[in-house]
Coordinates of C-alpha atoms in Angstrom, one line a residue:
X1083 CA 11.9 26.8 5.9
X1084 CA 8.5 25.9 4.6
X1085 CA 6.5 22.8 5.3
X1086 CA 6.0 22.3 1.6
X1087 CA 9.8 22.2 1.1
X1088 CA 10.1 19.6 3.8
X1089 CA 7.5 17.5 2.1
X1090 CA 9.5 17.7 -1.1
X1091 CA 12.6 16.6 0.7
X1092 CA 10.9 13.7 2.4
X1093 CA 9.4 12.5 -0.9
X1094 CA 12.8 12.6 -2.7
X1095 CA 14.4 10.7 0.3
X1096 CA 11.7 8.0 0.1
X1097 CA 11.8 7.6 -3.6
X1098 CA 15.6 7.9 -4.0
X1099 CA 14.9 9.5 -7.3
X1100 CA 14.0 13.1 -8.4
X1101 CA 11.9 11.9 -11.3
X1102 CA 9.7 9.5 -9.3
X1103 CA 9.4 12.1 -6.5
X1104 CA 8.3 14.7 -8.9
X1105 CA 5.6 12.4 -10.4
X1106 CA 4.4 11.5 -6.9
X1107 CA 4.2 15.3 -6.1
X1108 CA 2.4 16.0 -9.4
X1109 CA 5.1 18.6 -10.4
X1110 CA 7.9 18.8 -12.9
X1111 CA 11.5 17.8 -11.9
X1112 CA 13.3 21.2 -12.3
X1113 CA 11.4 23.1 -9.6
X1114 CA 11.7 20.2 -7.3
X1115 CA 15.4 20.1 -7.7
X1116 CA 15.7 23.9 -7.2
X1117 CA 13.6 23.6 -4.0
X1118 CA 15.9 21.0 -2.5
X1119 CA 19.0 23.0 -3.6
X1120 CA 17.6 26.1 -1.8
X1121 CA 17.0 24.0 1.3
X1122 CA 20.6 22.8 1.3
X1123 CA 21.8 26.4 0.8
X1124 CA 19.6 27.6 3.7
X1125 CA 21.0 24.9 6.0
X1126 CA 24.6 25.2 4.7
X1127 CA 24.9 21.4 4.3
X1128 CA 24.5 18.8 1.6
X1129 CA 21.5 16.5 2.2
X1130 CA 21.7 14.3 -0.8
X1131 CA 24.3 12.3 -2.8
X1132 CA 23.1 12.7 -6.4
X1133 CA 24.0 9.6 -8.4
X1134 CA 23.2 9.0 -12.0
X1135 CA 20.5 6.5 -11.2
X1136 CA 19.8 6.9 -7.5
X1137 CA 19.7 9.6 -4.8
X1138 CA 21.0 8.7 -1.3
X1139 CA 21.1 10.6 1.9
X1140 CA 24.2 12.1 3.4
X1141 CA 24.7 11.8 7.2
X1142 CA 23.1 15.2 7.5
X1143 CA 20.3 14.1 5.3
X1144 CA 19.5 11.1 7.5
X1145 CA 19.1 13.5 10.5
X1146 CA 17.1 15.9 8.3
X1147 CA 14.7 13.1 7.2
X1148 CA 14.0 12.1 10.8
X1149 CA 13.4 15.7 11.9
X1150 CA 11.3 16.6 8.8
X1151 CA 9.0 13.7 9.4
X1152 CA 8.6 14.7 13.0
X1153 CA 7.7 18.3 12.1
X1154 CA 5.3 17.3 9.3
X1155 CA 3.6 14.8 11.6
X1156 CA 3.2 17.5 14.3
X1157 CA 1.8 19.9 11.7
X1158 CA -0.7 17.3 10.5
X1159 CA -1.7 16.6 14.1
X1160 CA -2.3 20.3 14.7
X1161 CA -4.7 20.4 11.6
X1162 CA -6.5 17.3 12.9
X1163 CA -7.0 18.9 16.4
X1164 CA -8.3 22.1 14.9
X1165 CA -10.8 20.2 12.8
X1166 CA -11.8 18.1 15.7
X1167 CA -12.4 21.3 17.8
X1168 CA -14.9 22.5 15.3
X1169 CA -17.2 19.4 15.9
X1170 CA -17.2 15.6 15.8
X1171 CA -14.4 14.3 13.5
X1172 CA -14.7 11.0 11.7
X1173 CA -12.7 9.1 9.1
X1174 CA -14.1 6.3 7.0
X1175 CA -11.4 3.8 5.9
X1176 CA -12.1 1.2 3.2
X1177 CA -10.4 -2.2 3.5
X1178 CA -10.6 -5.4 1.4
X1179 CA -12.5 -8.2 3.0
X1180 CA -9.2 -9.8 4.0
X1181 CA -8.3 -9.0 7.6
X1182 CA -5.2 -11.2 7.8
X1183 CA -2.7 -8.2 7.7
X1184 CA -1.4 -7.8 11.2
X1185 CA 0.0 -4.3 10.3
X1186 CA -3.6 -3.1 10.4
X1187 CA -3.9 -4.0 14.1
X1188 CA -0.8 -2.1 14.9
X1189 CA -1.9 0.9 12.9
X1190 CA -5.3 0.9 14.7
X1191 CA -3.5 1.2 18.0
X1192 CA -1.2 3.9 16.9
X1193 CA -4.0 5.9 15.2
X1194 CA -6.2 5.8 18.3
X1195 CA -3.3 6.9 20.5
X1196 CA -2.6 9.9 18.2
X1197 CA -6.2 10.8 17.5
X1198 CA -8.4 9.6 20.4
X1199 CA -11.2 12.1 19.4
X1200 CA -11.6 10.9 15.9
X1201 CA -14.3 8.3 15.2
X1202 CA -13.0 5.7 12.7
X1203 CA -15.5 3.9 10.6
X1204 CA -14.4 0.8 8.7
X1205 CA -16.1 -0.3 5.4
X1206 CA -15.1 -3.8 4.2
X1207 CA -15.1 -4.2 0.4
X1208 CA -15.4 -7.3 -1.7
X1209 CA -12.4 -8.4 -3.8
X1210 CA -13.9 -7.0 -7.0
X1211 CA -13.4 -3.4 -5.8
X1212 CA -9.7 -2.9 -4.9
X1213 CA -10.3 0.9 -4.3
X1214 CA -12.7 -0.1 -1.5
X1215 CA -15.4 2.4 -2.3
X1216 CA -13.2 5.4 -3.2
X1217 CA -14.6 5.8 -6.7
X1218 CA -18.1 5.8 -5.3
X1219 CA -17.3 8.3 -2.5
X1220 CA -18.1 5.7 0.2
X1221 CA -14.8 6.1 2.0
X1222 CA -12.2 8.8 2.7
X1223 CA -9.2 6.6 2.3
X1224 CA -8.5 3.0 1.4
X1225 CA -6.0 0.6 3.0
X1226 CA -5.8 -1.9 0.2
X1227 CA -3.6 -3.8 -2.3
X1228 CA -2.6 -3.0 -5.9
X1229 CA -2.5 -2.9 -8.8
X1230 CA -5.5 -0.9 -9.9
X1231 CA -6.3 2.1 -12.0
X1232 CA -4.8 5.1 -10.1
X1233 CA -6.3 7.9 -12.3
X1234 CA -7.4 10.7 -10.0
X1235 CA -6.1 8.9 -6.9
X1236 CA -3.0 9.5 -4.7
X1237 CA -1.4 6.2 -3.8
X1238 CA 1.4 5.5 -1.2
X1239 CA 3.1 2.1 -1.0
X1240 CA 3.3 0.6 2.5
X1241 CA 4.8 -2.8 2.0
X1242 CA 5.3 -5.6 -0.6
X1243 CA 4.3 -9.2 -0.1
X1244 CA 5.3 -12.3 -2.0
X1245 CA 2.6 -14.3 -3.7
X1246 CA 2.1 -18.0 -4.4
X1247 CA -0.2 -20.5 -6.0
X1248 CA -3.1 -21.7 -3.8
X1249 CA -3.7 -25.4 -4.3
X1250 CA -5.2 -28.4 -2.7
X1251 CA -2.6 -30.1 -0.5
X1252 CA -3.2 -33.4 -2.4
X1253 CA -2.5 -31.7 -5.8
X1254 CA 0.7 -33.0 -7.4
X1255 CA 2.0 -29.5 -7.8
X1256 CA 1.8 -29.0 -4.0
X1257 CA 4.8 -31.2 -3.6
X1258 CA 7.0 -28.6 -5.4
X1259 CA 9.2 -26.1 -3.6
X1260 CA 8.3 -23.4 -6.2
X1261 CA 6.3 -22.9 -9.3
X1262 CA 6.1 -20.8 -12.4
X1263 CA 2.9 -19.5 -14.0
X1264 CA 3.5 -21.9 -16.9
X1265 CA 3.1 -24.8 -14.5
X1266 CA -0.5 -23.7 -14.0
X1267 CA -1.4 -23.5 -17.7
X1268 CA -4.7 -25.2 -18.6
X1269 CA -5.9 -25.2 -15.0
X1270 CA -9.2 -23.6 -13.9
X1271 CA -8.6 -20.4 -11.8
X1272 CA -10.9 -18.5 -9.4
X1273 CA -11.5 -15.1 -11.0
X1274 CA -13.4 -11.9 -10.2
X1275 CA -16.7 -10.7 -11.7
X1276 CA -17.0 -8.9 -15.0
X1277 CA -16.3 -5.2 -14.7
X1278 CA -13.6 -5.7 -12.1
X1279 CA -10.6 -3.3 -12.5
X1280 CA -8.6 -4.8 -15.4
X1281 CA -5.2 -4.2 -13.8
X1282 CA -6.4 -6.0 -10.6
X1283 CA -8.0 -8.9 -12.5
X1284 CA -4.9 -9.3 -14.7
X1285 CA -2.4 -9.4 -11.8
X1286 CA -4.4 -12.0 -9.7
X1287 CA -4.9 -14.1 -12.8
X1288 CA -1.2 -14.2 -13.6
X1289 CA -1.5 -11.8 -16.6
X1290 CA -3.8 -14.1 -18.7
X1291 CA -7.5 -14.6 -19.2
X1292 CA -8.7 -17.5 -17.1
X1293 CA -11.7 -19.8 -16.9
X1294 CA -13.2 -20.8 -13.6
X1295 CA -15.6 -19.9 -10.8
X1296 CA -16.3 -16.2 -10.0
X1297 CA -15.5 -15.1 -6.4
X1298 CA -15.9 -11.9 -4.4
X1299 CA -14.4 -12.8 -1.0
X1300 CA -11.3 -14.6 0.3
X1301 CA -13.3 -17.4 1.7
X1302 CA -15.0 -18.0 -1.6
X1303 CA -11.5 -18.3 -3.1
X1304 CA -10.6 -20.9 -0.5
X1305 CA -13.8 -22.9 -1.0
X1306 CA -13.3 -22.9 -4.8
X1307 CA -10.0 -24.6 -4.3
X1308 CA -11.2 -27.0 -1.5
X1309 CA -14.3 -28.2 -3.4
X1310 CA -13.3 -27.9 -7.0
X1311 CA -9.6 -28.2 -7.1
X1312 CA -9.5 -24.7 -8.7
X1313 CA -6.2 -22.9 -8.5
X1314 CA -5.4 -19.2 -8.0
X1315 CA -3.0 -16.8 -6.3
X1316 CA -2.7 -15.8 -2.7
X1317 CA -0.2 -14.2 -0.3
X1318 CA 2.6 -16.2 1.2
X1319 CA 2.5 -16.5 4.9
X1320 CA -1.3 -16.1 5.4
X1321 CA -2.8 -19.0 7.3
X1322 CA -4.7 -21.6 5.3
X1323 CA -6.6 -24.8 6.1
X1324 CA -4.4 -27.8 6.4
X1325 CA -6.1 -29.2 3.2
X1326 CA -4.5 -26.4 1.2
X1327 CA -0.9 -25.5 0.2
X1328 CA 0.7 -22.2 -1.0
X1329 CA 3.7 -22.7 -3.3
X1330 CA 5.8 -19.6 -4.2
X1331 CA 5.5 -18.3 -7.7
X1332 CA 9.0 -17.3 -8.8
X1333 CA 7.9 -15.3 -11.9
X1334 CA 5.2 -13.1 -10.2
X1335 CA 6.2 -9.7 -8.8
X1336 CA 5.4 -9.0 -5.2
X1337 CA 2.0 -7.5 -4.3
X1338 CA 1.9 -4.0 -2.8
X1339 CA -0.1 -2.9 0.3
X1340 CA -1.0 0.7 -0.3
X1341 CA -3.0 3.6 1.1
X1342 CA -5.1 5.5 -1.5
X1343 CA -7.3 8.5 -1.5
X1344 CA -8.8 11.0 -4.0
X1345 CA -5.9 13.3 -4.9
X1346 CA -8.1 16.5 -4.7
X1347 CA -9.2 15.7 -1.1
X1348 CA -7.4 18.0 1.4
X1349 CA -9.0 16.5 4.5
X1350 CA -6.2 16.7 7.2
X1351 CA -7.5 13.5 8.7
X1352 CA -6.5 11.6 5.5
X1353 CA -3.0 13.1 5.4
X1354 CA -2.4 12.2 9.1
X1355 CA -3.7 8.7 8.5
X1356 CA -1.4 8.1 5.6
X1357 CA 1.6 9.5 7.5
X1358 CA 0.9 7.2 10.4
X1359 CA 0.4 4.3 8.1
X1360 CA 3.7 4.8 6.4
X1361 CA 5.5 5.1 9.8
X1362 CA 3.8 2.1 11.3
X1363 CA 4.5 -0.2 8.4
X1364 CA 8.1 0.9 8.4
X1365 CA 8.3 0.1 12.1
X1366 CA 6.6 -3.3 11.7
X1367 CA 8.9 -4.2 8.8
X1368 CA 12.0 -3.2 10.8
X1369 CA 10.9 -5.4 13.7
X1370 CA 10.5 -8.4 11.4
X1371 CA 6.9 -8.9 12.4
X1372 CA 5.2 -11.2 9.8
X1373 CA 2.3 -9.8 7.8

């Protein structure tokens, strides 16, 4: 039983779909299907229920997923320890200049417990660089939000968060229980500088070109609304001054928290970080801890 095959199985189990799993693994679907079939033959049990649109786990598959994740995690930890034994080990993590995600605090504690000898360096990035320095080679891995151009990057989803319109509390729209993007037509929005990733800019501007002040940090967004009555989008549940209100936008898709790194980078510290991030965010979500 090869570690590579176990990674294949875990990816299929997480994606619930062979096609999406193959795309994530950068391989075609037929060899992925054959690898899972060989694994099932070797074990003598069926691990997956193969539906027409979705793959689900059998009872044996549920156990296999838990054990496979444990084995892969141990293998990654072994690689990290070997690298650390060769000299001081360090990992540079890029993050957006928005530290309101409580999942980060939990992840920091878990990572330090697992890798006490690894020095972690944090680089905060302004809002106009959603990849947090990856493209410029300033960080090893980014803990960030989508969407952005993923060309040349490996990206793993960690969680999704609902978004809403950020308004002054005395704005007439702030009395509504929910809004649609059309309700904000004609309003001035805060927006990001020219040259910002188009996918990122489009999402946070509701899919349309907007007019309004240029911002680079979360506090600049807040101040644009407070001082000018500008509108924009933010995450539901994040604390705001009492002078502001966040009203859910019913026609906006949720925003993804992701880990991203250069797909050709084989640094075991990165793989271990991503595995721990996925496990930690699953745990936080299952406990119902707010983001």
